[in-house]
Coordinates of C-alpha atoms and ligand atoms in Angstrom, one line a residue:
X1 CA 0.0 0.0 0.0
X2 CA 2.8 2.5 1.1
X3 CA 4.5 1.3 -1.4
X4 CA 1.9 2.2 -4.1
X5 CA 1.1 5.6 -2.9
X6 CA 4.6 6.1 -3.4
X7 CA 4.9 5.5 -6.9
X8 CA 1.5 7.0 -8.0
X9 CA 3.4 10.5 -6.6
X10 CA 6.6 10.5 -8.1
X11 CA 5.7 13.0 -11.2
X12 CA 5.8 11.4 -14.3
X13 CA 8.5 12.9 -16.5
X14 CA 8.2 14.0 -20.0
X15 CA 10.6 15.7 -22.3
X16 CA 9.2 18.4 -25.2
X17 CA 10.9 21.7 -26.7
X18 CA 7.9 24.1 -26.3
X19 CA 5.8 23.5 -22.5
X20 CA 2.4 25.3 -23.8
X21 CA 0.6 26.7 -20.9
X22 CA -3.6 27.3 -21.5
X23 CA -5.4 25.4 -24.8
X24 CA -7.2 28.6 -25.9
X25 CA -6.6 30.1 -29.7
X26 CA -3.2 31.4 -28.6
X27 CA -1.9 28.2 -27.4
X28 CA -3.2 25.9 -30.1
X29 CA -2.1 28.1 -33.1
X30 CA 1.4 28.4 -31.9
X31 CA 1.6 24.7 -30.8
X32 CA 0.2 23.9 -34.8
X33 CA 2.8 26.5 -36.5
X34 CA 5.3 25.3 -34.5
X35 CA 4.9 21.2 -35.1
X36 CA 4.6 22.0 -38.8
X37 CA 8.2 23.3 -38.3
X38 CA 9.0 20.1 -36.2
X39 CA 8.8 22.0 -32.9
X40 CA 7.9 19.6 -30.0
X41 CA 5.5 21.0 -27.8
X42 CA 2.5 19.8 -25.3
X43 CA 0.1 21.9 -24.1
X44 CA -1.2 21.9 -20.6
X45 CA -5.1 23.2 -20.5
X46 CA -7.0 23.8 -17.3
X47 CA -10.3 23.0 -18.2
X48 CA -12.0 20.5 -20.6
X49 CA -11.5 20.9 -24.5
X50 CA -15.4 21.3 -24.4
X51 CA -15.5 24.1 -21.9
X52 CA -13.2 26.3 -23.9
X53 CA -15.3 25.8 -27.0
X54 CA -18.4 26.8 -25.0
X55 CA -16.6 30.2 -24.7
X56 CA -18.5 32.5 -27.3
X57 CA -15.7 35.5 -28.4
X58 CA -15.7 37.9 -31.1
X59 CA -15.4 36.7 -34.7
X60 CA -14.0 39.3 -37.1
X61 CA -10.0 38.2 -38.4
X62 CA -7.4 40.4 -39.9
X63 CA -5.7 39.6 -43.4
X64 CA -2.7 38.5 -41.0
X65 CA -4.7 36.0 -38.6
X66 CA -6.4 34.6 -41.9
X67 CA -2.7 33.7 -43.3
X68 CA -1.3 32.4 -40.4
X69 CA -4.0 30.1 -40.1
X70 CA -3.0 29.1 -43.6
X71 CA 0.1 28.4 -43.2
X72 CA -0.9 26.5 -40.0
X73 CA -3.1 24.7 -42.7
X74 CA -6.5 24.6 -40.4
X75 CA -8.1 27.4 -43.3
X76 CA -10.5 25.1 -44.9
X77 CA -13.6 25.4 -43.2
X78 CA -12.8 28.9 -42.5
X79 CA -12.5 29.3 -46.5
X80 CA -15.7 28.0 -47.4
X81 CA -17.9 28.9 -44.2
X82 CA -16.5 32.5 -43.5
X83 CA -17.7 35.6 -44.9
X84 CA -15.2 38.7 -46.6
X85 CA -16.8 41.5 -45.3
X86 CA -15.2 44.9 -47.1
X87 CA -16.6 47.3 -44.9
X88 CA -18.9 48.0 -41.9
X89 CA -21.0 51.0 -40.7
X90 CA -20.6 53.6 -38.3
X91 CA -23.8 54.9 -36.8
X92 CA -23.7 58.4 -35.7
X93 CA -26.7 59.5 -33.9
X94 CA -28.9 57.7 -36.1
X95 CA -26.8 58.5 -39.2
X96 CA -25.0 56.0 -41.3
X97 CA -21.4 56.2 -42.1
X98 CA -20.2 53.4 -44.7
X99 CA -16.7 52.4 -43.8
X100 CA -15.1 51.1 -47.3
X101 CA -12.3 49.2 -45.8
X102 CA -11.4 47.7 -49.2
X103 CA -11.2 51.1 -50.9
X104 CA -9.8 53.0 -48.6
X105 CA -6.7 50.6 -47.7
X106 CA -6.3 49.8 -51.2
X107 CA -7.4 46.2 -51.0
X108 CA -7.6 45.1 -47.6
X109 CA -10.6 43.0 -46.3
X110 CA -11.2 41.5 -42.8
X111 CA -12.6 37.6 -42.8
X112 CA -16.0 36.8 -40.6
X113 CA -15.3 33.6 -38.9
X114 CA -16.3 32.8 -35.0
X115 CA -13.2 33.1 -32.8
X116 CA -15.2 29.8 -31.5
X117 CA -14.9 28.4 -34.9
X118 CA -10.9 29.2 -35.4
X119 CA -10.6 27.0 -31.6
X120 CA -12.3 24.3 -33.4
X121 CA -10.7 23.6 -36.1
X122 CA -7.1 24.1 -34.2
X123 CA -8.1 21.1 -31.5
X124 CA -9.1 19.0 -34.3
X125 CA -5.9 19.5 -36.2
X126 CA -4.2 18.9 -33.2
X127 CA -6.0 15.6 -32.7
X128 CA -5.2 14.6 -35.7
X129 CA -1.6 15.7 -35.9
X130 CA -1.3 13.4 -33.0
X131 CA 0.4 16.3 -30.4
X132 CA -0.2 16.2 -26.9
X133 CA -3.0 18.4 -24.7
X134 CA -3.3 17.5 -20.9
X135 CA -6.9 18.9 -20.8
X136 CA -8.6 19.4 -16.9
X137 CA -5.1 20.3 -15.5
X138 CA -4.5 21.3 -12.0
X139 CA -2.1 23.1 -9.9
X140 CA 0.0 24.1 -12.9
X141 CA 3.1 25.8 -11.6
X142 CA 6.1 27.1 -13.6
X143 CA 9.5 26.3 -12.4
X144 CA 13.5 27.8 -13.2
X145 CA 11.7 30.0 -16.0
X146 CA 15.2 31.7 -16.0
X147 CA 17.5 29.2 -16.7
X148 CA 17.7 26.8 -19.3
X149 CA 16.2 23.9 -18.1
X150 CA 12.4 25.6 -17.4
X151 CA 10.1 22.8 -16.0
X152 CA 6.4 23.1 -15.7
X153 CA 4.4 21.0 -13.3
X154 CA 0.9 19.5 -12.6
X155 CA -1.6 17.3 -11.3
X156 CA -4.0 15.5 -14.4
X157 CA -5.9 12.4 -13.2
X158 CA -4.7 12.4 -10.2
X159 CA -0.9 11.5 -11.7
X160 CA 1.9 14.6 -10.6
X161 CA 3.1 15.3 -14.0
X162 CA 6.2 17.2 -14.9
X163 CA 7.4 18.5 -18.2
X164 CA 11.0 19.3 -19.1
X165 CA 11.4 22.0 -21.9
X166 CA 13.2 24.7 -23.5
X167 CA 10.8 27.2 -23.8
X168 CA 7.6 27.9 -22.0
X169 CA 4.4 29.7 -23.6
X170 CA 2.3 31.3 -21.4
X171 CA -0.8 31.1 -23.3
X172 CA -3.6 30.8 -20.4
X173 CA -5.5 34.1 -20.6
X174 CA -5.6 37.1 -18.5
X175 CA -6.2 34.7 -15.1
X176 CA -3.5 32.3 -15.8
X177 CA -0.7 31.5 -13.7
X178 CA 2.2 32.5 -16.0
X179 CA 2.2 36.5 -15.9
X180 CA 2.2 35.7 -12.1
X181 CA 5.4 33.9 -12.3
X182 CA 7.0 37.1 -13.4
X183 CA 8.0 38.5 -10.3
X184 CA 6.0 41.8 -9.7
X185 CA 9.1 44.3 -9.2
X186 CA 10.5 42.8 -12.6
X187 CA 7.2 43.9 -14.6
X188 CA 4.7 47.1 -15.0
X189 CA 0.9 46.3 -15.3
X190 CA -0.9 49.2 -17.5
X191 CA -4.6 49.1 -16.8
X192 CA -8.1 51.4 -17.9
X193 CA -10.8 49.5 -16.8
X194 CA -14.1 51.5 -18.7
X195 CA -17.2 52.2 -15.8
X196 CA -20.0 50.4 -18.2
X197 CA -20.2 46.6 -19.6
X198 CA -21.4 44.9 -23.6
X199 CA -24.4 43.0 -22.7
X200 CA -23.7 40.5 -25.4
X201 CA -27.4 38.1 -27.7
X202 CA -26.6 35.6 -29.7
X203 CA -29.4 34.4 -31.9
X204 CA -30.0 32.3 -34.7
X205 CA -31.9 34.8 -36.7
X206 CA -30.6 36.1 -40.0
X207 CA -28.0 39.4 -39.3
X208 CA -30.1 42.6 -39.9
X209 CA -27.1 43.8 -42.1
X210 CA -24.6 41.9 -44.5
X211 CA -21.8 43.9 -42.6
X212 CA -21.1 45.1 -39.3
X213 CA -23.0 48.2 -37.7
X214 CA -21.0 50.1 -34.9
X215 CA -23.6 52.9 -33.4
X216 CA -22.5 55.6 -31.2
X217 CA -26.2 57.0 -29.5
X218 CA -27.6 59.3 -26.9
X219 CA -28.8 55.9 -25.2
X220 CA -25.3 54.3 -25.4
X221 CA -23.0 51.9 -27.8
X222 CA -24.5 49.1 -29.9
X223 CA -23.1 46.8 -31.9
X224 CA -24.8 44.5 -35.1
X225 CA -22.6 41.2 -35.7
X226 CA -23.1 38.1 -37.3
X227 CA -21.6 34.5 -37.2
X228 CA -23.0 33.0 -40.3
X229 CA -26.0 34.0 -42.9
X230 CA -27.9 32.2 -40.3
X231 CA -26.8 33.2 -36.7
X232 CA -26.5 37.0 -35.9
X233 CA -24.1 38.5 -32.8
X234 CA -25.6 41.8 -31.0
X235 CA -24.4 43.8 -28.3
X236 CA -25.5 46.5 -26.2
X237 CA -23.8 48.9 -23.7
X238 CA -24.8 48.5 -20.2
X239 CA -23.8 50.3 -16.7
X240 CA -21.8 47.7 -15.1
X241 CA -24.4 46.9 -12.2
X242 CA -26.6 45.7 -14.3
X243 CA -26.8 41.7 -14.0
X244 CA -27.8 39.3 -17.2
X245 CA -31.0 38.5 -15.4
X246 CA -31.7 41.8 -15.5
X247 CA -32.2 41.5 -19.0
X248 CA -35.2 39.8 -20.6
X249 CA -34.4 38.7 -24.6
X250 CA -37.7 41.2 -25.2
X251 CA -36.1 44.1 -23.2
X252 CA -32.7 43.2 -25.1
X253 CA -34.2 43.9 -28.7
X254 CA -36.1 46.6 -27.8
X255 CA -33.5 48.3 -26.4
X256 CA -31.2 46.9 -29.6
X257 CA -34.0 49.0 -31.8
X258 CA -33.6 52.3 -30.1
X259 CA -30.1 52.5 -30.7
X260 CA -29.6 51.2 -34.4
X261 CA -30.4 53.7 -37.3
X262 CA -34.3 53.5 -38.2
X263 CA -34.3 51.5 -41.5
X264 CA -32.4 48.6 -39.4
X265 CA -34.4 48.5 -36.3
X266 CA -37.3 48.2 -38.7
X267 CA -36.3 45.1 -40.3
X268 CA -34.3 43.8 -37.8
X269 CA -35.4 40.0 -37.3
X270 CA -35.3 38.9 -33.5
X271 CA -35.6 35.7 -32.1
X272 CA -35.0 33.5 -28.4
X273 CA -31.5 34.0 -27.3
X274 CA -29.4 31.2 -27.6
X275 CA -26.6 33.0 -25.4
X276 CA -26.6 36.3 -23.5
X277 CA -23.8 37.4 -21.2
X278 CA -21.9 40.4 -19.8
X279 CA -18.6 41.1 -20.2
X280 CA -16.9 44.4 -18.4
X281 CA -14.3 46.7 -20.5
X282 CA -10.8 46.8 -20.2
X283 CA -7.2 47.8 -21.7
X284 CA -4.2 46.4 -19.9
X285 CA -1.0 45.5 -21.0
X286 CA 2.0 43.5 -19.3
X287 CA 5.7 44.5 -19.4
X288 CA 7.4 43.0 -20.8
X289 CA 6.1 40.3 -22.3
X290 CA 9.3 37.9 -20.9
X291 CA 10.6 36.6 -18.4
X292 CA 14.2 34.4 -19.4
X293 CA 12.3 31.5 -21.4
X294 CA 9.3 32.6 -20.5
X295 CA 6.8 33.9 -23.3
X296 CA 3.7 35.1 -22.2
X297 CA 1.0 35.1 -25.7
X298 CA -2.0 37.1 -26.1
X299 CA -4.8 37.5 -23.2
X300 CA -1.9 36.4 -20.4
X301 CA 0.1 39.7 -21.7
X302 CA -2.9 42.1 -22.7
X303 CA -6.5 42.8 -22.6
X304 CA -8.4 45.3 -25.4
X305 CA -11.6 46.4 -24.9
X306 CA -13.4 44.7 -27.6
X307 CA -14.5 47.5 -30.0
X308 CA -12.6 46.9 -33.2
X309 CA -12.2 43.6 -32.0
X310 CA -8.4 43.4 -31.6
X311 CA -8.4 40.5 -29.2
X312 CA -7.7 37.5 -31.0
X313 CA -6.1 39.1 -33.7
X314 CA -3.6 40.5 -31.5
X315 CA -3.3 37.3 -29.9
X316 CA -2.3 36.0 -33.6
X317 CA 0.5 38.1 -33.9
X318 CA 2.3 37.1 -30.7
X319 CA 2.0 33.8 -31.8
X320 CA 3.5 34.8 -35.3
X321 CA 6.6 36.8 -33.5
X322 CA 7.2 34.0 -31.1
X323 CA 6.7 31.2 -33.3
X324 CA 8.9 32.9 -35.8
X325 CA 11.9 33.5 -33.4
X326 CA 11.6 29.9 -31.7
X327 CA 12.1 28.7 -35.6
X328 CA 14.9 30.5 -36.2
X329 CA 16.4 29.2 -32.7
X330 CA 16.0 25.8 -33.7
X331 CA 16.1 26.1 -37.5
X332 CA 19.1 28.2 -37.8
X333 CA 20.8 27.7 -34.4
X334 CA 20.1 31.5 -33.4
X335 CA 19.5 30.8 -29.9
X336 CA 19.6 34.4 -28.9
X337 CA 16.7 35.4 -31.6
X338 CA 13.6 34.7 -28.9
X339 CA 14.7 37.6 -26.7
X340 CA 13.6 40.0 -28.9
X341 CA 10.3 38.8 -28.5
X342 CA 8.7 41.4 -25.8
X343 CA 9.8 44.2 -28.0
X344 CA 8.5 43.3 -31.8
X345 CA 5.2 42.2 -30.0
X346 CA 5.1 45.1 -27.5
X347 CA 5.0 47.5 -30.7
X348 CA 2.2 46.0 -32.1
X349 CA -0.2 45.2 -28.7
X350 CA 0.5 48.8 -28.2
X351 CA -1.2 49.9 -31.7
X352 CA -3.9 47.6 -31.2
X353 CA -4.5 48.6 -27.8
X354 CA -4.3 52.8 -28.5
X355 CA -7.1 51.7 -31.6
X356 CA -9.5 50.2 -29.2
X357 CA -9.2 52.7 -26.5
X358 CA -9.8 55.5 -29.1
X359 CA -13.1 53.5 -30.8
X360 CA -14.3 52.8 -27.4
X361 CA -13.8 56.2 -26.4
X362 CA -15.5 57.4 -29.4
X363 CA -18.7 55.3 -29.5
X364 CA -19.8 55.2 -26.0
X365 CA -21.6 56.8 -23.4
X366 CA -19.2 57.9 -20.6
X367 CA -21.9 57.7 -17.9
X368 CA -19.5 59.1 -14.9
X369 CA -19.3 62.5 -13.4
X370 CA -15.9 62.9 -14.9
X371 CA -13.7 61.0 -17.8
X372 CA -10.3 61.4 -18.4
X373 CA -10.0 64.1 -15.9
X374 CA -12.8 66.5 -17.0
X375 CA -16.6 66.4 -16.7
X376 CA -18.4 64.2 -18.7
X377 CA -19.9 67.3 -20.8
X378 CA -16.6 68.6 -22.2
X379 CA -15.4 65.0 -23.1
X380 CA -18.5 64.2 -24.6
X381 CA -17.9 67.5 -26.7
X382 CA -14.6 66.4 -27.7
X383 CA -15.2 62.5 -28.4
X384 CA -18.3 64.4 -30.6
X385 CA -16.0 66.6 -32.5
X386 CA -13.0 63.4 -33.3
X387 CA -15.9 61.3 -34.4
X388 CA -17.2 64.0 -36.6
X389 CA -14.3 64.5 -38.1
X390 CA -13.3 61.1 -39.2
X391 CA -16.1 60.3 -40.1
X392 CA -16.6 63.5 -42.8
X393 CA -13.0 63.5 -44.1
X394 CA -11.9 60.6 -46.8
X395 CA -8.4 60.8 -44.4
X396 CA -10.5 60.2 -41.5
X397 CA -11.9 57.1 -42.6
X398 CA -8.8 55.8 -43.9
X399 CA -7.3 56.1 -40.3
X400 CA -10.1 54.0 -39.1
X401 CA -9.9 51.5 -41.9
X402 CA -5.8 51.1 -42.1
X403 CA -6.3 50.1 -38.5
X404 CA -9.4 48.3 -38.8
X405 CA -7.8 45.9 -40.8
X406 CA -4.8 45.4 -39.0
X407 CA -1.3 46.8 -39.3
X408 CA 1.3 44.9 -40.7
X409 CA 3.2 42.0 -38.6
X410 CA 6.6 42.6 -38.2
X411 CA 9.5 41.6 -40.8
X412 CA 11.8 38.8 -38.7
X413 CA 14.9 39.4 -39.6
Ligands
APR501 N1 -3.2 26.4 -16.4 C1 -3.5 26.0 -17.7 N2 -4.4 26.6 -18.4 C2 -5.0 27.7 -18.0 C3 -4.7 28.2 -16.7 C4 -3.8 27.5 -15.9 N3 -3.4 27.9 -14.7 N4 -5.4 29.4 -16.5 C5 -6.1 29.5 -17.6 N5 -5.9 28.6 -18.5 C6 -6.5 28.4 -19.9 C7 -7.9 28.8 -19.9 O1 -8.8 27.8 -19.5 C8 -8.1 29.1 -21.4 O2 -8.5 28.0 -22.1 O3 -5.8 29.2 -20.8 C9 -6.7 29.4 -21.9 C10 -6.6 30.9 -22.3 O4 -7.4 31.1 -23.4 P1 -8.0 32.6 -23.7 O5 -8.5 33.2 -22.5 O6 -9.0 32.4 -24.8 O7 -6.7 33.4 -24.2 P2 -5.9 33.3 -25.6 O8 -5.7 31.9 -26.0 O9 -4.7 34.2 -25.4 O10 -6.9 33.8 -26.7 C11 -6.9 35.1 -27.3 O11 -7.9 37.2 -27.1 O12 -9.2 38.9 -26.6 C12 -9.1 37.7 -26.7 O13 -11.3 36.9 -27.5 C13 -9.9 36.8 -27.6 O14 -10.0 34.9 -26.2 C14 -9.3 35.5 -27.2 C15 -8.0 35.9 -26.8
PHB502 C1 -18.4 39.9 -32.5 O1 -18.9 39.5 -33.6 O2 -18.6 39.3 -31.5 C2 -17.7 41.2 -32.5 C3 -17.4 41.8 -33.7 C4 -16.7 42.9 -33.8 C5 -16.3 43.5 -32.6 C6 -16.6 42.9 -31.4 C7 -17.3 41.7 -31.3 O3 -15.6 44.7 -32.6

């Protein structure tokens, strides 16, 4: 017996290049780009494979995202199932501002394809590639992140586990344990968390609109998405003490109505909801984005607000930096490429983040006695004026729409 209990707690050992921490988008693309490159790499997942596809997340992709998950080769289902949307609106108090995204970046389109969808398709390629995910995880801890022989430890099943890598990704999400294995003098935490929520419907009704429709109102923020021809996304803004319950699926369209410009509302199709939730606001960015051989990836690094829906997208192109320099560490011997990691993705989380602070700033309805150090009155006069002008001037729009679409990943050199 003693003997037994023994053995079933020495951790089993297990060797791999790349220890992936969290089985989310960030973790599975970069585990998929890196096998495909003959990177070793398991990922260690908290929860169950089905819990993270019951998460229901934004669903727009930039042209970079779109060809990453090419050269992953999981683009498929994505090819035939996802829509090319060249342009959205921008409701201004009830007026509609077409956003040519094509025309005004000379060519540049986003994809519509569920963020739920992109998870999908990775796990399956993953089964099917044959690589390793120890879902329903517990107790993972990160261990000698600064030297070279990182370890990463945890309980599945009831067996201790231990893995001996590299490299570690920290790819578990803004509640994950790797950013806290930074120690807290060695990194700066910039945070705005926004005092109102997105009260979120999903619906399988047709979309009222075959593109997006962002609308800034007197009544708040709205939002018109879609997830097929068949299934439509809407959000609304909410003060943050409201609770879901609050919110009856009647309430939610009515309230949907008042804010979207009058020829929508009136053929807007509604329907039961098949998924409401609240999610709260926030920007908030982690420096730097290392630690030794310690990566963190996407939400365990930095948080947008999801107006302009950078999230995943800027998730995508840590994955392509860090992917890129682990390659070249093992491909071409470089071994000191990967530290230059936090700064080419700091440059670009920092775009993405200043572009969804500025639309959310923009497009809602700053409900507190003051914003940004001044009342609400004289900000609301300003965020009136910016919107106005970017909205009336062919430059304006192309600000919007260059960024919109996504800036450019970084050349690895
Ligand atoms: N150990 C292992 N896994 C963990 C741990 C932990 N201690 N903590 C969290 N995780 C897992 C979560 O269960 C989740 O599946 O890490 C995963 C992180 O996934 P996401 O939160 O989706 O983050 P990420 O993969 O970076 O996805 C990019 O950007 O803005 C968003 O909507 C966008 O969710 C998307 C994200
Ligand atoms: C969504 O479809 O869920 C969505 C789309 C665009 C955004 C945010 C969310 O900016």
């Amino acid at each position: 017996m003693q003997l037994a209990e023994a053995q079933s707690n020495k951790p089993q050992i297990i060797k791999t290049h790349v220890a992936i921490i969290g089985g989310g988008p960030s973790g599975l693309l970069l585990g998929q780009l890196l096998s495909k490159k003959g990177i070793d790499n398991i990922i260690v997942e908290r929860v169950s494979g089905e819990y993270v596809l019951g998460r229901i997340r934004a669903g727009i992709l930039e042209q970079g995202l779109v060809s990453l998950l090419e050269e992953a080769g999981v683009s498929e289902r994505m090819k035939c199932e996802g829509q090319v949307h060249n342009g959205f609106d921008i409701g201004y108090y009830g007026k509609k501002f077409h956003i040519d995204i094509k025309a005004l970046t000379g060519g540049s389109t986003v994809m519509c394809y569920g963020q739920t969808e992109v998870t999908r398709d990775l796990m399956e390629a993953r089964a099917a590639s044959g690589l390793t995910t120890y879902y329903e995880s517990s107790d993972v801890a990160l261990h000698e992140v600064t030297t070279d022989t990182p370890y990463v430890t945890f309980t599945n099943n009831g067996q201790q586990m231990r893995i001996e890598c590299d490299y570690i990704a920290g790819c578990d999400g803004f509640h994950g344990v790797s950013r806290q294995t930074i120690p807290e003098d060695k990194r700066t935490e910039h945070e705005r968390v926004y005092p109102f929520g997105w009260l979120g419907l999903l619906s399988d009704t047709p979309p009222v609109a075959d593109e997006l429709i962002y609308c800034k109102t007197e009544r708040g923020f709205a939002l018109a998405s879609m997830r097929s021809p068949t299934r439509s996304r809407y959000y609304i803004q909410v003060p943050l003490s409201d609770k879901v319950e609050d919110w009856s699926d009647e309430a939610f369209w009515e309230e949907l109505k008042r804010r979207l410009p009058e020829d929508y509302a009136k053929r807007l199709v509604t329907g039961p909801s098949i998924e409401k939730s609240i999610a709260p606001l926030r920007s908030f960015v982690c420096e730097p984005m290392q630690w030794g051989n310690l990566f963190l990836v996407g939400d365990a690094a930095h948080i947008v607000p999801p107006t302009g829906a950078k999230g995943l997208n800027l998730a995508a192109s840590d994955v392509a930096t860090l992917y890129r320099l682990l390659t070249k560490a093992y491909q071409e011997g470089d071994k000191r490429a990967p530290e230059r990691y936090s700064e080419i993705a700091l440059r670009r989380v920092w775009h993405g983040e200043r572009y969804s602070w500025w639309l959310s700033n923009m497009l809602h309805d700053f409900d507190e006695g003051q914003v940004g150090g001044m009342e609400k009155a004289t900000f609301d006069s300003f965020m009136r004026s910016e919107l106005d002008f970017y909205l009336n001037h062919y430059e304006g729009q192309q600000v919007i729409a260059r960024q919109y679409v996504g800036m450019p990943y970084e050349d690895i050199a």
